[in-house]
CSV table of C-alpha atoms and ligand atoms in Angstrom, one decimal:
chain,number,residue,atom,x,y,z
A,822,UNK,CA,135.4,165.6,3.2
A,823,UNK,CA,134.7,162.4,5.5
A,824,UNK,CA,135.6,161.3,8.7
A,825,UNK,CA,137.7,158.9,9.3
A,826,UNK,CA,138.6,159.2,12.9
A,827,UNK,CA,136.6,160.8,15.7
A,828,UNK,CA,136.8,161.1,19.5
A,829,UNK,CA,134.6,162.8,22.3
A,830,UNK,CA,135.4,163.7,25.7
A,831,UNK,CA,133.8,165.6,28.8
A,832,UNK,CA,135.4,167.0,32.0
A,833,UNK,CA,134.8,169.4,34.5
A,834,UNK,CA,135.8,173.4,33.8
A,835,UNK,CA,138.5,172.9,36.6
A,836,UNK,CA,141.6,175.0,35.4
A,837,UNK,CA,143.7,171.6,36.3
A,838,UNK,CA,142.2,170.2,33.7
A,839,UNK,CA,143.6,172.7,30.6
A,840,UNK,CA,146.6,170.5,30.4
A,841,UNK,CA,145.2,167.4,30.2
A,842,UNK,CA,142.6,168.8,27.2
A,843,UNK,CA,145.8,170.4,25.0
A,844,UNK,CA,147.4,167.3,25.7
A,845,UNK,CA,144.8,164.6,25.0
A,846,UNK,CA,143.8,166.3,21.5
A,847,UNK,CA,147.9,166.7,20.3
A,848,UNK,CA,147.7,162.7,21.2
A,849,UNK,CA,144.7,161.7,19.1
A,850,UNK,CA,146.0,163.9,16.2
A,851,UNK,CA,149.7,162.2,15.8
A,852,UNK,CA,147.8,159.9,14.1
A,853,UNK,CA,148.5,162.4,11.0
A,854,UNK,CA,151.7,162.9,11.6
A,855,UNK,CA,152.0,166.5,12.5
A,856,UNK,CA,155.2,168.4,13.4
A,857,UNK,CA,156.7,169.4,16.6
A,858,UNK,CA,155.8,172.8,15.5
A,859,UNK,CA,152.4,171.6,14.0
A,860,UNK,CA,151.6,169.9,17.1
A,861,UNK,CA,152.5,173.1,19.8
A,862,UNK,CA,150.2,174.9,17.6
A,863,UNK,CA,147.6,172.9,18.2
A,864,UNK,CA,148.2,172.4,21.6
A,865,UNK,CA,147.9,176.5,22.3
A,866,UNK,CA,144.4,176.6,19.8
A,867,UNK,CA,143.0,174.1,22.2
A,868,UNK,CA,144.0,175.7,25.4
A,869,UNK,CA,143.2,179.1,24.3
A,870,UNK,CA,139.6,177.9,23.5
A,871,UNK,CA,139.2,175.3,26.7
A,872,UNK,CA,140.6,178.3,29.0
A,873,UNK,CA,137.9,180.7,27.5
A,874,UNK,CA,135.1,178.3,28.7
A,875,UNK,CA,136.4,178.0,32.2
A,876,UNK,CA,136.8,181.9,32.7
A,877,UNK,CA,134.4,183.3,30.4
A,878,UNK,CA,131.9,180.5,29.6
A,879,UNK,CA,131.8,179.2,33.1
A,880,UNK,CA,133.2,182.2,34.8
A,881,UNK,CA,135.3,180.2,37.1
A,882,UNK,CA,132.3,178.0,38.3
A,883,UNK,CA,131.9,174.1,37.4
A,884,UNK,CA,130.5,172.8,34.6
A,885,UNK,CA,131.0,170.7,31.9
A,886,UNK,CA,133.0,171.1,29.1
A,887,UNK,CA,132.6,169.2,25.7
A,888,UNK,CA,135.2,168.6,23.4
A,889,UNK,CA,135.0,166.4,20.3
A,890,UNK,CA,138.0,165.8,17.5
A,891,UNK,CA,138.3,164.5,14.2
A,892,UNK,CA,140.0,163.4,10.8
A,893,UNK,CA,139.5,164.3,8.0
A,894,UNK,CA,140.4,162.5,5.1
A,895,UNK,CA,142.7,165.0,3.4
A,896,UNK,CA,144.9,164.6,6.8
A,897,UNK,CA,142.8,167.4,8.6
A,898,UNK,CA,141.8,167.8,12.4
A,899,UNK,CA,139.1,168.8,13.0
A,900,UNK,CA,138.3,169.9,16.9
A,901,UNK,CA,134.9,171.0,18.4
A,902,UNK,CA,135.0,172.9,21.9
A,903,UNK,CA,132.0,173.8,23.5
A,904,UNK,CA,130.3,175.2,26.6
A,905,UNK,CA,127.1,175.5,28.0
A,906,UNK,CA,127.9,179.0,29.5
A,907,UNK,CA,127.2,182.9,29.7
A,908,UNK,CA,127.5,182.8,25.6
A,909,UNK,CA,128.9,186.0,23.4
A,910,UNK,CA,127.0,188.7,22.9
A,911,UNK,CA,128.9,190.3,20.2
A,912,UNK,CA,131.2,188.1,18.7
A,913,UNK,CA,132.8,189.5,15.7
A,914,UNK,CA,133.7,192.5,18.5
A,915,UNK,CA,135.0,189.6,20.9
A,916,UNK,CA,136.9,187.5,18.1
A,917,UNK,CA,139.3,191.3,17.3
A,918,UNK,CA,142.7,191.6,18.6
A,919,UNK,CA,143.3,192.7,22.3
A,920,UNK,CA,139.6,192.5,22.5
A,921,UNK,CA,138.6,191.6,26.3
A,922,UNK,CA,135.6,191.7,28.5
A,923,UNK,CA,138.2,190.8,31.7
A,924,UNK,CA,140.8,193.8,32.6
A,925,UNK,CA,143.6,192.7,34.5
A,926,UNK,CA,145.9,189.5,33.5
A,927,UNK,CA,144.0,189.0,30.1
A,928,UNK,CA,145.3,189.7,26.8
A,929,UNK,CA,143.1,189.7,24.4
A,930,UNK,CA,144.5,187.5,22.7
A,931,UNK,CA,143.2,184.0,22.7
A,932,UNK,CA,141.0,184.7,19.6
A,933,UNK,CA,144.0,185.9,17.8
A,934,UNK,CA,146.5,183.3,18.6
A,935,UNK,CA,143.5,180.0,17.4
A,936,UNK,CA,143.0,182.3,14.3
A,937,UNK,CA,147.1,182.8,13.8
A,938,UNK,CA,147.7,179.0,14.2
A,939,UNK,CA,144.7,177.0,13.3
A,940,UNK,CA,143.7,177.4,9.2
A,941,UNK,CA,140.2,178.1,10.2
A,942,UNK,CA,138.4,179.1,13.2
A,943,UNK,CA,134.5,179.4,13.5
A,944,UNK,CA,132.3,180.2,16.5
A,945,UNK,CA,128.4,179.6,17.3
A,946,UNK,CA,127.0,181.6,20.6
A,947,UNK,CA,124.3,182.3,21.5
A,948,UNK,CA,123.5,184.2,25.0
A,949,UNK,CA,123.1,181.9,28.3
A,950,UNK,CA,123.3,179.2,25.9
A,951,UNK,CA,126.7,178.8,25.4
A,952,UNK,CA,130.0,178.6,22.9
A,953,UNK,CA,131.6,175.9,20.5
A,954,UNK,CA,134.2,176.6,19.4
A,955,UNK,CA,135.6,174.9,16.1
A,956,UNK,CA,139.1,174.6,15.0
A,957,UNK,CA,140.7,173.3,11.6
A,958,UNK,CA,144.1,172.5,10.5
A,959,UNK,CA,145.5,170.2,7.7
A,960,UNK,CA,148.4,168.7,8.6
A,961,UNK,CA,150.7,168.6,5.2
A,962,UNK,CA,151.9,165.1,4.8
A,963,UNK,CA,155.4,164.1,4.9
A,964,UNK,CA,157.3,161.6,3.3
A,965,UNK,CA,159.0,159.1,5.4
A,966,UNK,CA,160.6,155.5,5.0
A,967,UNK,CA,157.8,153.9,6.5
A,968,UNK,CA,155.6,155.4,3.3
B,660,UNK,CA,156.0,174.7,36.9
B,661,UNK,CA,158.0,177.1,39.1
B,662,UNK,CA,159.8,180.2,39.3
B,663,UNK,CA,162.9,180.7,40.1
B,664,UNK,CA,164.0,184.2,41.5
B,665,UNK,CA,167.5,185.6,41.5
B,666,UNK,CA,168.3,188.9,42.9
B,667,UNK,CA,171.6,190.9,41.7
B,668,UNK,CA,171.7,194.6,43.1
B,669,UNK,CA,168.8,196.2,41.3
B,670,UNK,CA,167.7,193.5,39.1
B,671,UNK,CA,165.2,190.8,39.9
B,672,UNK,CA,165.3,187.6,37.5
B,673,UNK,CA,162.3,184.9,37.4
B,674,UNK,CA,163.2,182.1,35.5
B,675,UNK,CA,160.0,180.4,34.6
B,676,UNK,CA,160.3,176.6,33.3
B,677,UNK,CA,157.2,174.1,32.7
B,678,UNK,CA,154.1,174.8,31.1
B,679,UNK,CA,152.4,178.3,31.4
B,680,UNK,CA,148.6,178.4,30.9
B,681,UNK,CA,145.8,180.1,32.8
B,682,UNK,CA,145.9,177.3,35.8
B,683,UNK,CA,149.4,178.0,36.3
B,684,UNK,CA,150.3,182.1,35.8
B,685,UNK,CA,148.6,182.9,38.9
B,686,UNK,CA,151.3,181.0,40.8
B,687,UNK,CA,154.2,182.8,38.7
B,688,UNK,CA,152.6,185.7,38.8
B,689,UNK,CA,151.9,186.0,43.1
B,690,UNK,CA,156.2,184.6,42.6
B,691,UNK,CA,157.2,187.4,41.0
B,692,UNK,CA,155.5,190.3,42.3
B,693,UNK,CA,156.3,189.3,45.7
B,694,UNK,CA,160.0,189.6,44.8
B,695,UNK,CA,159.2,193.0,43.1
B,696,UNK,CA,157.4,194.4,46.5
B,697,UNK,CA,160.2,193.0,48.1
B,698,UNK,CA,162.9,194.4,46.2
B,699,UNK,CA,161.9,197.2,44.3
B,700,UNK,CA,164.0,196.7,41.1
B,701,UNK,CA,165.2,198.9,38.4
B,702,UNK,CA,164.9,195.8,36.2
B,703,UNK,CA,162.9,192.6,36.1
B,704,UNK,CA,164.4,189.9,33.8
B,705,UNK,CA,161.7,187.6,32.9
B,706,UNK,CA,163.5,183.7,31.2
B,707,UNK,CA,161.6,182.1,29.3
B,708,UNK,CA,164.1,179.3,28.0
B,709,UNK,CA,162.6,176.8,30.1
B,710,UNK,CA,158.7,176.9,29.3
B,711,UNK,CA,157.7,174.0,27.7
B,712,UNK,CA,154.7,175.3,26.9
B,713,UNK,CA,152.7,179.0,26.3
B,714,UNK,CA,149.2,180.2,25.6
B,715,UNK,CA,147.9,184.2,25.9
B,716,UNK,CA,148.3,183.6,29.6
B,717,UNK,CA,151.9,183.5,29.4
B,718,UNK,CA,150.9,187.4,27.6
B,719,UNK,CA,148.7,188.4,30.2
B,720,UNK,CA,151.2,187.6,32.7
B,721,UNK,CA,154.2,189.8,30.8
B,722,UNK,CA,151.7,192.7,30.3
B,723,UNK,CA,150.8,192.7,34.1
B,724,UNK,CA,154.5,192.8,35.5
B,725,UNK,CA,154.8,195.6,32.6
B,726,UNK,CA,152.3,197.6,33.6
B,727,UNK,CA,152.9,197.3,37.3
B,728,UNK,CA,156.6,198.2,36.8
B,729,UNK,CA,156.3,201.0,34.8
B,730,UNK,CA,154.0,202.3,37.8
B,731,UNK,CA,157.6,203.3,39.4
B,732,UNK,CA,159.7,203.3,35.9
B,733,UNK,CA,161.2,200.0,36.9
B,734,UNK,CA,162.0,198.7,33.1
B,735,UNK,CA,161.2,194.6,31.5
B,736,UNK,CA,163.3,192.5,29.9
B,737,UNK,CA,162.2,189.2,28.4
B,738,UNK,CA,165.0,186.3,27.7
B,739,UNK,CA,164.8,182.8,26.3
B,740,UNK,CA,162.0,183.2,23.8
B,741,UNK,CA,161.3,181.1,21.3
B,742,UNK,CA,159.6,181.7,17.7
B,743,UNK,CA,156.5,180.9,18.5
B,744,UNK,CA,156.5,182.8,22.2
B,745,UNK,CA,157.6,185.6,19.7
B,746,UNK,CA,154.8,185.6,17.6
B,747,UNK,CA,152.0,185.9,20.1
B,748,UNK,CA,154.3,188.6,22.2
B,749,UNK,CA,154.2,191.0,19.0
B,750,UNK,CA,150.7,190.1,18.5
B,751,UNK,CA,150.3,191.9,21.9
B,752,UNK,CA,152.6,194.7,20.5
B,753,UNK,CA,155.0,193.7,23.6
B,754,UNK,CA,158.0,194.4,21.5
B,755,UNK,CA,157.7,198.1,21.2
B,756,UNK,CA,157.2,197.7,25.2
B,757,UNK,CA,160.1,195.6,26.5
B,758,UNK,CA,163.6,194.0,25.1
B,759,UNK,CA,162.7,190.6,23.8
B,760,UNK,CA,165.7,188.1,23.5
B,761,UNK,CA,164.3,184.8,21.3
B,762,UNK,CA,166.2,181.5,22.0
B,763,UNK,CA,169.9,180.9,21.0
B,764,UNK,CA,169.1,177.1,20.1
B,765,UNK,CA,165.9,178.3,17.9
B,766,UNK,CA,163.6,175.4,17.2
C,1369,ATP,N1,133.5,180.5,25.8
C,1369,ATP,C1,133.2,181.8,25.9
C,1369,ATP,N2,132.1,182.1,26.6
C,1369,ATP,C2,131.8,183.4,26.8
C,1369,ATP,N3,132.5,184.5,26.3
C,1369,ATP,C3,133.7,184.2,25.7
C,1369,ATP,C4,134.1,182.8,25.4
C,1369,ATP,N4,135.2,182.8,24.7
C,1369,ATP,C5,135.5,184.1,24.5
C,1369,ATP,N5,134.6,185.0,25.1
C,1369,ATP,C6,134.6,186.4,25.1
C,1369,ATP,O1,135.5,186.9,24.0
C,1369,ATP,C7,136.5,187.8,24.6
C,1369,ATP,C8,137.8,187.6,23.8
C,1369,ATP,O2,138.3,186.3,24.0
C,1369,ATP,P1,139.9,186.1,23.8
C,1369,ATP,O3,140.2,184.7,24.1
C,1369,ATP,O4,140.3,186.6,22.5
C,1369,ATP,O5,140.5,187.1,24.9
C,1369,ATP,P2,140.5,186.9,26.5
C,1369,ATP,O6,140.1,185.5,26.9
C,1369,ATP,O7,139.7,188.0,27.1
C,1369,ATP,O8,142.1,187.1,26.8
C,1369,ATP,P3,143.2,186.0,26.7
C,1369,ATP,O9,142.7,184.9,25.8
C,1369,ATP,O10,144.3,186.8,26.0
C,1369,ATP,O11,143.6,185.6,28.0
C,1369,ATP,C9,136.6,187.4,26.0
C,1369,ATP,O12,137.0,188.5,26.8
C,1369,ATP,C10,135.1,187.1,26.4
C,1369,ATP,O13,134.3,188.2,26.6
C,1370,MG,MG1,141.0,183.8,26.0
């Protein structure tokens, strides 16, 4: 599979900035024409991942936050989302349903909801290292009077 | 975002609109439970029709007024949802929990 398309982008693990990351990544992918449906499950993969770096990776302190998207040539984006945080420890255990390390107003669910929307999800970590995250979903192409 | 908080008798209603992600639930959420404190329902009707936009923090913020409600056997209803809200609520196994309405205009 080759690239055809790529961007990269950095920002600060401010919680302001969620918004901003969903939204920039649903941009660069209408490029392959997505659906409104398509496109919202996108948008909730990215935020579920970019949120996990700001509470878990960064744990609420600043740092940076790296996220890199691309297309593939059988209409497929591809999105990288990484950290330079506390790391997993066990992350088969942390990628299960309801799984949490934080009580309280998490679910458990962010893993759960990336897997249930996204075709593929895949995760390096390694302890006070850090997380990337990577996403994958191909976009099935529609026919339209523009061709 | 906001919340916007009707009382009638014993039953509070927050209608949420905007987008709901982790910067903004702890806003709804200080919202609502101050109206709970406040008013001690039987019932808390949470609306949904007007989010734009929902990750898992939309989930934590449902199972937290559960929980705290069911602390004095107040009861949750949730109103407004739409298909995909839907699928990450039973994900959470909040439908065996609470009374989920989905959208009338389903997308
Ligand atoms: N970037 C990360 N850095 C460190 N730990 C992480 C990271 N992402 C996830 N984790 C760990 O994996 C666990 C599960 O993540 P998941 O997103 O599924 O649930 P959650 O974030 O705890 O809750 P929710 O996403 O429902 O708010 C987290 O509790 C945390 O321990
Ligand atoms: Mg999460």
């Amino acid at each position: 599979m080759e690239v055809t398309n790529r961007f990269n982008m950095n920002f600060l693990s401010r919680s302001a900035n969620e918004a901003f990351a969903r939204a920039a990544v649903a941009a660069f992918a209408a490029q392959i024409d997505p659906t409104l449906e398509e496109i919202s499950d996108i948008k909730t993969a990215v935020s579920e991942a970019v949120t996990n770096c700001i509470v878990h990776g960064y744990k609420e302190k600043m740092g940076k936050i790296y996220i890199s998207a691309e297309i593939l040539d059988n209409n497929t984006l591809r999105v990288k989302i990484k950290d330079k945080g506390a790391g997993i420890e066990n992350i088969k255990r942390a990628m299960e349903p309801l799984f949490t390390t934080v009580g309280g107003e998490r679910a458990g669910l962010g893993f759960a909801v990336m897997q249930s929307f996204m075709d593929n999800v895949s995760v390096r970590s390694a302890k006070d290292k850090g997380t990337t995250v990577t996403l994958t979903k191909r976009i099935t192409p529609r026919y339209s009077i523009n061709g | 975002m906001a919340v916007e908080i009707k009382i009638k008798g014993e039953v509070v209603y927050a209608y949420l609109s905007g987008e709901l992600d982790h910067h903004s639930a702890a806003f709804m959420r200080q919202a609502i439970d101050s109206a709970i404190e406040l008013n001690m329902p039987t019932l808390l009707i949470m609306d949904f029709e007007n989010i734009t936009f929902m990750d898992s923090s939309g989930i934590g913020l449902v199972m937290g007024r559960y929980r705290n409600l069911s602390k004095s056997g107040a009861v949750l209803n949730i109103t407004g949802v739409s298909r995909q809200m839907y699928k990450m609520m039973e994900m959470a196994g909040l439908n065996r929990l609470a009374k989920i309405e989905q959208q009338s205009n389903e997308r």
